[in-house]
Amino acid sequence: MPQQSPYFASVSDVGKRLAAAGYLTDPAIATTVFLADRLGKPLLVEGPAGVGKTELAKAIATATGSGLIRLQCYEGLDEARALYEWNYKKQLLRIQASSDDAAWDAVHDDVFSEEFLLARPLLAAIRQTEPTVLLIDETDKADVEVEGLLLEVLSDFQVTIPELGTITAVRRPLVVLTSNATRELSEALKRRCLFLHLDYPSADREREIVLSRVPDIGTALADQIVRTVRALRALELKKAPSIAETIDWAHTLLALGLDTLNEEALRATLGVVLKHISDQVRAAGELRLN
Amino acid sequence: MTQGLLGHLADFVRALRSAGIPVGVSEGIDAAAVLGAVDVLDRRQLRAGLAAVLVKRAVHRPAYDTLFDLWWPSLLGEGSAAGQPSGDDSPTDPEALREELARLLLDGDLDIDNEALRRFARDAVASLGRGDAVPGRQSFFSYRVLRALSPDTLVSRLLDALLAGADRGGLAEQVARQTIRERIAALRAAIEDEVRRRVAEERGRDGVARTAIRPMADQVDFLRAQQQDLAALRRMVAPLARRLASRLAAKRRRGRSSRLDFRRTVRSSLATGGVPIVTHHRPHRPHKPELVVLCDVSGSVAGFSHFTLMLTAALREQFSRVRAFAFVDTCDEVTRFFAPGVDLLRATQRLSREADLVWFDGHSDYGHAFEAFVERWPDVVGPKTSLLVLGDARTNYRSPGLATLKGLVARSRHAYWLNPEPRRQWGSGDSAADVYAELIEMVECRNAEQLGAFVTRLLPV
């Protein structure tokens, strides 16, 4: 594979350019993204739902001016959906269109050529000549067999098709895998990846995120929202509110025209941050809303 | 120099391995590549960069951080050599330090990399933390620092300042309290880090590394879990049940080898001239696992039963046919407390208040509990039932009720006993575990890891 020039010059460059793409990093995120680019390794991002794992991949694509190819994993995902598939309808047409049996040899080689290959996300990403970010989303949802499928793609950036041979990447894509950690991914997969555990951000960073996503909200209210969300997270709820919920909440309060978060406002909008009724009851009790 | 740096890295990797973090050879090579790519003089970059290749599971991260601080300390000795001189102008008497602490805690959010916090911890440990470890030898202790500073007594002052005149007792106070709790926790962590660093300089880091690593969350013993472990463990058990449920659901959906539907196959073969090209199968009869959980909730296994109840609650959300029974010296059904969607902490509180568990004196009596179970719910355990008994099998020298248990095991489809005590203690003292183990498959289940292994291996499919 030809040496390709890295996208980012330094760790601080990563931070700056991701911030310009609307994603505020902390040193850990910036360093890991920088290493993924420098060492040419896939990046496995793990963490609870809604802390911005998918957003990170999108921001990297924006910051580097790359195209984004996304493979959404689900239970039952197979080779034909992830890697490639032969376009058998077109193959049939080709066979029927060729006139006599004289052309059999030609046809039989012909129907297994590039023309009849349907590239699915993994193969598509490998064959791109333009800069590409490949996002493999919710890897933990896929079956264990799919991980085996990913190994060849992730370590050597190549795909082997029995009828055609091995297709090697012209330009190595930047790969981001995300996982909610509902199950432990295999050691073989983890070994090939850089690991980044994204957790709920520090108060400072979360405040900045809210301010950058919802610019119309005042600093004081943003601060209040962030502190309240942190108090909620400390409660051991079924589903602790994540950054996505914090931002939704800020939008909600803004839309309602509230400029301070008091008991009344919290009671009215608790459904935005807590999505289980038992969590709401619990939070109301602990935060003395009644 | 390079040799020295690489050697140091190899040392660090070895320390990680001995702390139980699996680091392979290829990860070690990657770590060396990381040293070449990041700015090694920026500690935060180095920490994050090495973590990206060396730590592949979130539960390993705390141990990694502790070891990182020991192997790559931010500075040496008093800290005056590296960077700005501290010690001359910084206060050393406890009162002045307390003033500074109050200012620091009020000032803003503290994360572990906060420079002001680090400097404060350095000063505080240097002036307050020194004490005699053994006569004639000095060492550093975090409890001395924390006792002298007693950050908890600052809470009410901080609360007043944060609330800025707002009313006490409402939402604002709860939120402010949480903020203060977080900042004090950050302070404690910083002081403990600093003490470890100083001690490591005096006694060598290998010695400190051995004692400083807390067991990882899935290795913590149920019976010895401390308050902060409990929260981590609770978070681990919930996905365990969800994982189990999704695994069972997937198995049920995927199975295809059901019986051949001969009639439909012949019928459809007529379209292909009598050749049965497509076979038809009878639809699967859905297997509905029934689970009956019998759980000892007496004081001696309190930590353990909490988790099993939690597992029960989680299973209850996924399966309709889970029935839970709790016992101390008599038995009561507790399924109703774990309706899907209820809050678990509240459910356990209600359980201990409302359920009828104590018959005689509130010490476990397995014999009577089993008898009460069979007498009051004779038809709960049947040929489709998996029975799960949870308890330490310590009978207080009372009748173990072997015959009753034997009957239950014979009637059930599977029967397992999870015992939170280490295997070598089974049968010692008043434990009847060895006797029970002859009747029922008894599994040692001391921590979340063993529970996870059991769940994936055994539960009914």
PDB file of C-alpha atoms in Angstrom, chain A residues 15-214:
ATOM      1  CA  GLY A  15      -8.684  19.464  18.444  1.00  0.00           C
ATOM      2  CA  LYS A  16      -8.853  22.631  16.391  1.00  0.00           C
ATOM      3  CA  ARG A  17     -10.215  21.069  13.238  1.00  0.00           C
ATOM      4  CA  LEU A  18     -12.770  18.897  15.009  1.00  0.00           C
ATOM      5  CA  ALA A  19     -13.920  21.973  16.914  1.00  0.00           C
ATOM      6  CA  ALA A  20     -14.335  23.757  13.582  1.00  0.00           C
ATOM      7  CA  ALA A  21     -16.466  20.799  12.490  1.00  0.00           C
ATOM      8  CA  GLY A  22     -18.652  21.327  15.551  1.00  0.00           C
ATOM      9  CA  TYR A  23     -17.187  18.654  17.829  1.00  0.00           C
ATOM     10  CA  LEU A  24     -15.460  19.704  21.037  1.00  0.00           C
ATOM     11  CA  THR A  25     -12.758  17.256  22.047  1.00  0.00           C
ATOM     12  CA  ASP A  26     -10.825  16.655  25.208  1.00  0.00           C
ATOM     13  CA  PRO A  27      -7.138  15.672  25.215  1.00  0.00           C
ATOM     14  CA  ALA A  28      -7.930  11.947  25.293  1.00  0.00           C
ATOM     15  CA  ILE A  29     -10.203  12.085  22.249  1.00  0.00           C
ATOM     16  CA  ALA A  30      -7.849  14.319  20.278  1.00  0.00           C
ATOM     17  CA  THR A  31      -4.824  12.139  21.037  1.00  0.00           C
ATOM     18  CA  THR A  32      -6.596   8.919  20.107  1.00  0.00           C
ATOM     19  CA  VAL A  33      -7.934  10.307  16.829  1.00  0.00           C
ATOM     20  CA  PHE A  34      -4.468  11.612  16.032  1.00  0.00           C
ATOM     21  CA  LEU A  35      -2.986   8.162  16.678  1.00  0.00           C
ATOM     22  CA  ALA A  36      -5.651   6.444  14.586  1.00  0.00           C
ATOM     23  CA  ASP A  37      -4.603   8.677  11.720  1.00  0.00           C
ATOM     24  CA  ARG A  38      -0.846   8.355  12.307  1.00  0.00           C
ATOM     25  CA  LEU A  39      -0.639   4.633  13.022  1.00  0.00           C
ATOM     26  CA  GLY A  40      -3.260   3.776  10.429  1.00  0.00           C
ATOM     27  CA  LYS A  41      -5.288   1.703  12.849  1.00  0.00           C
ATOM     28  CA  PRO A  42      -9.035   1.481  13.205  1.00  0.00           C
ATOM     29  CA  LEU A  43     -10.512   3.340  16.162  1.00  0.00           C
ATOM     30  CA  LEU A  44     -12.942   1.511  18.429  1.00  0.00           C
ATOM     31  CA  VAL A  45     -15.098   3.939  20.403  1.00  0.00           C
ATOM     32  CA  GLU A  46     -17.064   2.501  23.291  1.00  0.00           C
ATOM     33  CA  GLY A  47     -19.395   4.194  25.718  1.00  0.00           C
ATOM     34  CA  PRO A  48     -22.995   4.651  26.834  1.00  0.00           C
ATOM     35  CA  ALA A  49     -25.633   5.741  24.322  1.00  0.00           C
ATOM     36  CA  GLY A  50     -25.702   9.390  23.416  1.00  0.00           C
ATOM     37  CA  VAL A  51     -22.194  10.540  24.332  1.00  0.00           C
ATOM     38  CA  GLY A  52     -21.323  11.355  20.726  1.00  0.00           C
ATOM     39  CA  LYS A  53     -19.636   8.249  19.339  1.00  0.00           C
ATOM     40  CA  THR A  54     -21.268   8.467  15.934  1.00  0.00           C
ATOM     41  CA  GLU A  55     -20.928  12.236  15.958  1.00  0.00           C
ATOM     42  CA  LEU A  56     -17.183  11.833  16.368  1.00  0.00           C
ATOM     43  CA  ALA A  57     -16.942   9.832  13.155  1.00  0.00           C
ATOM     44  CA  LYS A  58     -19.037  12.377  11.312  1.00  0.00           C
ATOM     45  CA  ALA A  59     -16.919  15.214  12.654  1.00  0.00           C
ATOM     46  CA  ILE A  60     -13.724  13.476  11.544  1.00  0.00           C
ATOM     47  CA  ALA A  61     -15.175  13.103   8.060  1.00  0.00           C
ATOM     48  CA  THR A  62     -16.093  16.796   7.970  1.00  0.00           C
ATOM     49  CA  ALA A  63     -12.764  17.932   9.388  1.00  0.00           C
ATOM     50  CA  THR A  64     -10.721  15.944   6.886  1.00  0.00           C
ATOM     51  CA  GLY A  65     -13.008  16.637   3.966  1.00  0.00           C
ATOM     52  CA  SER A  66     -13.609  12.915   3.467  1.00  0.00           C
ATOM     53  CA  GLY A  67     -16.666  11.072   2.357  1.00  0.00           C
ATOM     54  CA  LEU A  68     -18.457   9.064   5.040  1.00  0.00           C
ATOM     55  CA  ILE A  69     -19.426   5.453   4.386  1.00  0.00           C
ATOM     56  CA  ARG A  70     -21.578   3.971   7.086  1.00  0.00           C
ATOM     57  CA  LEU A  71     -22.260   0.360   7.916  1.00  0.00           C
ATOM     58  CA  GLN A  72     -25.037   0.059  10.453  1.00  0.00           C
ATOM     59  CA  CYS A  73     -24.757  -3.256  12.283  1.00  0.00           C
ATOM     60  CA  TYR A  74     -27.751  -5.252  13.430  1.00  0.00           C
ATOM     61  CA  GLU A  75     -28.437  -8.791  14.464  1.00  0.00           C
ATOM     62  CA  GLY A  76     -28.450 -10.945  11.345  1.00  0.00           C
ATOM     63  CA  LEU A  77     -26.162  -8.718   9.289  1.00  0.00           C
ATOM     64  CA  ASP A  78     -24.300 -10.936   6.829  1.00  0.00           C
ATOM     65  CA  GLU A  79     -21.608 -10.896   4.189  1.00  0.00           C
ATOM     66  CA  ALA A  80     -24.029  -9.990   1.415  1.00  0.00           C
ATOM     67  CA  ARG A  81     -25.057  -6.841   3.257  1.00  0.00           C
ATOM     68  CA  ALA A  82     -21.699  -5.846   4.634  1.00  0.00           C
ATOM     69  CA  LEU A  83     -19.129  -6.826   2.045  1.00  0.00           C
ATOM     70  CA  TYR A  84     -20.322  -7.593  -1.492  1.00  0.00           C
ATOM     71  CA  GLU A  85     -22.929  -9.487  -3.444  1.00  0.00           C
ATOM     72  CA  TRP A  86     -23.152 -10.761  -7.008  1.00  0.00           C
ATOM     73  CA  ASN A  87     -25.865  -9.055  -8.991  1.00  0.00           C
ATOM     74  CA  TYR A  88     -27.476 -12.279 -10.122  1.00  0.00           C
ATOM     75  CA  LYS A  89     -30.309 -10.643 -12.026  1.00  0.00           C
ATOM     76  CA  LYS A  90     -27.846  -8.867 -14.213  1.00  0.00           C
ATOM     77  CA  GLN A  91     -25.857 -12.096 -14.548  1.00  0.00           C
ATOM     78  CA  LEU A  92     -28.992 -13.912 -15.738  1.00  0.00           C
ATOM     79  CA  LEU A  93     -29.710 -11.204 -18.264  1.00  0.00           C
ATOM     80  CA  ARG A  94     -26.192 -11.438 -19.563  1.00  0.00           C
ATOM     81  CA  ILE A  95     -26.461 -15.201 -19.992  1.00  0.00           C
ATOM     82  CA  GLN A  96     -29.800 -14.937 -21.755  1.00  0.00           C
ATOM     83  CA  ALA A  97     -28.562 -12.155 -24.006  1.00  0.00           C
ATOM     84  CA  SER A  98     -25.595 -14.127 -25.283  1.00  0.00           C
ATOM     85  CA  SER A  99     -26.887 -15.969 -28.347  1.00  0.00           C
ATOM     86  CA  ASP A 100     -25.560 -19.562 -28.558  1.00  0.00           C
ATOM     87  CA  ASP A 101     -23.694 -22.107 -26.600  1.00  0.00           C
ATOM     88  CA  ALA A 102     -20.542 -21.240 -28.603  1.00  0.00           C
ATOM     89  CA  ALA A 103     -19.965 -18.278 -26.354  1.00  0.00           C
ATOM     90  CA  TRP A 104     -20.274 -20.318 -23.132  1.00  0.00           C
ATOM     91  CA  ASP A 105     -16.666 -20.055 -22.071  1.00  0.00           C
ATOM     92  CA  ALA A 106     -16.606 -16.343 -22.569  1.00  0.00           C
ATOM     93  CA  VAL A 107     -19.895 -15.872 -20.728  1.00  0.00           C
ATOM     94  CA  HIS A 108     -18.934 -18.049 -17.826  1.00  0.00           C
ATOM     95  CA  ASP A 109     -15.866 -15.956 -17.120  1.00  0.00           C
ATOM     96  CA  ASP A 110     -17.654 -12.808 -17.972  1.00  0.00           C
ATOM     97  CA  VAL A 111     -20.472 -12.977 -15.425  1.00  0.00           C
ATOM     98  CA  PHE A 112     -17.996 -12.975 -12.545  1.00  0.00           C
ATOM     99  CA  SER A 113     -16.347  -9.688 -13.369  1.00  0.00           C
ATOM    100  CA  GLU A 114     -16.402  -6.320 -11.686  1.00  0.00           C
ATOM    101  CA  GLU A 115     -19.404  -5.295 -13.721  1.00  0.00           C
ATOM    102  CA  PHE A 116     -21.663  -7.720 -11.864  1.00  0.00           C
ATOM    103  CA  LEU A 117     -20.333  -7.008  -8.419  1.00  0.00           C
ATOM    104  CA  LEU A 118     -22.489  -5.028  -6.014  1.00  0.00           C
ATOM    105  CA  ALA A 119     -20.179  -3.349  -3.548  1.00  0.00           C
ATOM    106  CA  ARG A 120     -21.542  -3.118  -0.014  1.00  0.00           C
ATOM    107  CA  PRO A 121     -20.141  -0.592   2.507  1.00  0.00           C
ATOM    108  CA  LEU A 122     -16.937  -2.438   3.445  1.00  0.00           C
ATOM    109  CA  LEU A 123     -15.882  -3.132  -0.137  1.00  0.00           C
ATOM    110  CA  ALA A 124     -17.004   0.317  -1.220  1.00  0.00           C
ATOM    111  CA  ALA A 125     -14.787   1.902   1.418  1.00  0.00           C
ATOM    112  CA  ILE A 126     -11.803  -0.204   0.346  1.00  0.00           C
ATOM    113  CA  ARG A 127     -12.196   0.755  -3.299  1.00  0.00           C
ATOM    114  CA  GLN A 128     -12.530   4.495  -2.749  1.00  0.00           C
ATOM    115  CA  THR A 129      -9.757   6.583  -4.235  1.00  0.00           C
ATOM    116  CA  GLU A 130     -10.977   9.683  -2.458  1.00  0.00           C
ATOM    117  CA  PRO A 131     -10.309  10.204   1.275  1.00  0.00           C
ATOM    118  CA  THR A 132     -12.901   8.206   3.164  1.00  0.00           C
ATOM    119  CA  VAL A 133     -14.063   7.665   6.717  1.00  0.00           C
ATOM    120  CA  LEU A 134     -15.655   4.261   7.243  1.00  0.00           C
ATOM    121  CA  LEU A 135     -18.066   4.196  10.172  1.00  0.00           C
ATOM    122  CA  ILE A 136     -19.068   0.768  11.464  1.00  0.00           C
ATOM    123  CA  ASP A 137     -21.844   1.673  13.838  1.00  0.00           C
ATOM    124  CA  GLU A 138     -23.011  -0.365  16.846  1.00  0.00           C
ATOM    125  CA  THR A 139     -20.629  -3.231  16.222  1.00  0.00           C
ATOM    126  CA  ASP A 140     -21.852  -5.001  19.350  1.00  0.00           C
ATOM    127  CA  LYS A 141     -25.296  -5.449  17.798  1.00  0.00           C
ATOM    128  CA  ALA A 142     -23.916  -7.635  15.012  1.00  0.00           C
ATOM    129  CA  ASP A 143     -23.332 -11.367  15.457  1.00  0.00           C
ATOM    130  CA  VAL A 144     -19.966 -12.731  16.433  1.00  0.00           C
ATOM    131  CA  GLU A 145     -19.411 -14.054  12.883  1.00  0.00           C
ATOM    132  CA  VAL A 146     -19.444 -10.535  11.464  1.00  0.00           C
ATOM    133  CA  GLU A 147     -16.433  -9.680  13.610  1.00  0.00           C
ATOM    134  CA  GLY A 148     -14.524 -12.410  11.806  1.00  0.00           C
ATOM    135  CA  LEU A 149     -15.531 -10.793   8.551  1.00  0.00           C
ATOM    136  CA  LEU A 150     -14.178  -7.462   9.730  1.00  0.00           C
ATOM    137  CA  LEU A 151     -10.765  -8.800  10.679  1.00  0.00           C
ATOM    138  CA  GLU A 152      -9.351  -8.981   7.163  1.00  0.00           C
ATOM    139  CA  VAL A 153     -10.733  -5.583   6.273  1.00  0.00           C
ATOM    140  CA  LEU A 154      -9.448  -3.895   9.417  1.00  0.00           C
ATOM    141  CA  SER A 155      -5.958  -5.332   9.635  1.00  0.00           C
ATOM    142  CA  ASP A 156      -4.888  -5.441   5.988  1.00  0.00           C
ATOM    143  CA  PHE A 157      -7.504  -3.210   4.380  1.00  0.00           C
ATOM    144  CA  GLN A 158      -8.252  -5.827   1.782  1.00  0.00           C
ATOM    145  CA  VAL A 159     -11.170  -8.028   0.755  1.00  0.00           C
ATOM    146  CA  THR A 160     -10.836 -11.462  -0.790  1.00  0.00           C
ATOM    147  CA  ILE A 161     -13.496 -12.445  -3.321  1.00  0.00           C
ATOM    148  CA  PRO A 162     -13.073 -16.079  -4.391  1.00  0.00           C
ATOM    149  CA  GLU A 163     -14.045 -15.462  -8.031  1.00  0.00           C
ATOM    150  CA  LEU A 164     -12.012 -12.306  -8.480  1.00  0.00           C
ATOM    151  CA  GLY A 165      -9.063 -12.449  -6.145  1.00  0.00           C
ATOM    152  CA  THR A 166      -7.976 -10.018  -3.482  1.00  0.00           C
ATOM    153  CA  ILE A 167      -8.926  -6.380  -3.679  1.00  0.00           C
ATOM    154  CA  THR A 168      -6.538  -4.162  -1.751  1.00  0.00           C
ATOM    155  CA  ALA A 169      -7.251  -0.627  -0.677  1.00  0.00           C
ATOM    156  CA  VAL A 170      -5.908   2.021  -3.007  1.00  0.00           C
ATOM    157  CA  ARG A 171      -6.199   4.557  -0.277  1.00  0.00           C
ATOM    158  CA  ARG A 172      -6.544   3.465   3.309  1.00  0.00           C
ATOM    159  CA  PRO A 173      -9.829   4.673   4.810  1.00  0.00           C
ATOM    160  CA  LEU A 174      -9.971   5.987   8.365  1.00  0.00           C
ATOM    161  CA  VAL A 175     -12.106   3.430  10.202  1.00  0.00           C
ATOM    162  CA  VAL A 176     -14.222   4.213  13.246  1.00  0.00           C
ATOM    163  CA  LEU A 177     -16.117   1.434  15.014  1.00  0.00           C
ATOM    164  CA  THR A 178     -18.629   2.222  17.718  1.00  0.00           C
ATOM    165  CA  SER A 179     -20.004  -0.023  20.426  1.00  0.00           C
ATOM    166  CA  ASN A 180     -22.438   0.380  23.300  1.00  0.00           C
ATOM    167  CA  ALA A 181     -20.694  -2.419  25.166  1.00  0.00           C
ATOM    168  CA  THR A 182     -23.807  -4.571  25.402  1.00  0.00           C
ATOM    169  CA  ARG A 183     -21.457  -7.439  24.803  1.00  0.00           C
ATOM    170  CA  GLU A 184     -17.699  -7.773  24.918  1.00  0.00           C
ATOM    171  CA  LEU A 185     -16.178  -7.679  21.441  1.00  0.00           C
ATOM    172  CA  SER A 186     -13.705 -10.408  20.541  1.00  0.00           C
ATOM    173  CA  GLU A 187     -10.064 -10.087  21.543  1.00  0.00           C
ATOM    174  CA  ALA A 188      -8.962 -10.449  17.929  1.00  0.00           C
ATOM    175  CA  LEU A 189     -10.981  -7.429  16.908  1.00  0.00           C
ATOM    176  CA  LYS A 190      -9.895  -5.339  19.863  1.00  0.00           C
ATOM    177  CA  ARG A 191      -6.265  -6.154  19.269  1.00  0.00           C
ATOM    178  CA  ARG A 192      -6.421  -4.569  15.831  1.00  0.00           C
ATOM    179  CA  CYS A 193      -8.027  -1.389  17.083  1.00  0.00           C
ATOM    180  CA  LEU A 194      -7.170   1.612  19.157  1.00  0.00           C
ATOM    181  CA  PHE A 195      -9.557   1.756  22.066  1.00  0.00           C
ATOM    182  CA  LEU A 196     -11.287   4.903  23.247  1.00  0.00           C
ATOM    183  CA  HIS A 197     -13.777   4.820  26.085  1.00  0.00           C
ATOM    184  CA  LEU A 198     -16.062   7.818  25.842  1.00  0.00           C
ATOM    185  CA  ASP A 199     -17.791   8.657  29.059  1.00  0.00           C
ATOM    186  CA  TYR A 200     -19.941  11.529  30.207  1.00  0.00           C
ATOM    187  CA  PRO A 201     -17.833  14.671  29.811  1.00  0.00           C
ATOM    188  CA  SER A 202     -16.472  16.895  32.542  1.00  0.00           C
ATOM    189  CA  ALA A 203     -18.704  19.765  33.603  1.00  0.00           C
ATOM    190  CA  ASP A 204     -16.609  22.334  31.765  1.00  0.00           C
ATOM    191  CA  ARG A 205     -16.619  20.459  28.515  1.00  0.00           C
ATOM    192  CA  GLU A 206     -20.312  19.695  28.681  1.00  0.00           C
ATOM    193  CA  ARG A 207     -21.070  23.358  29.261  1.00  0.00           C
ATOM    194  CA  GLU A 208     -19.034  24.284  26.211  1.00  0.00           C
ATOM    195  CA  ILE A 209     -20.812  21.643  24.154  1.00  0.00           C
ATOM    196  CA  VAL A 210     -24.213  22.977  25.178  1.00  0.00           C
ATOM    197  CA  LEU A 211     -23.150  26.535  24.407  1.00  0.00           C
ATOM    198  CA  SER A 212     -21.799  25.606  21.002  1.00  0.00           C
ATOM    199  CA  ARG A 213     -24.819  23.513  20.034  1.00  0.00           C
ATOM    200  CA  VAL A 214     -27.429  25.861  21.470  1.00  0.00           C
TER     201      VAL A 214
END
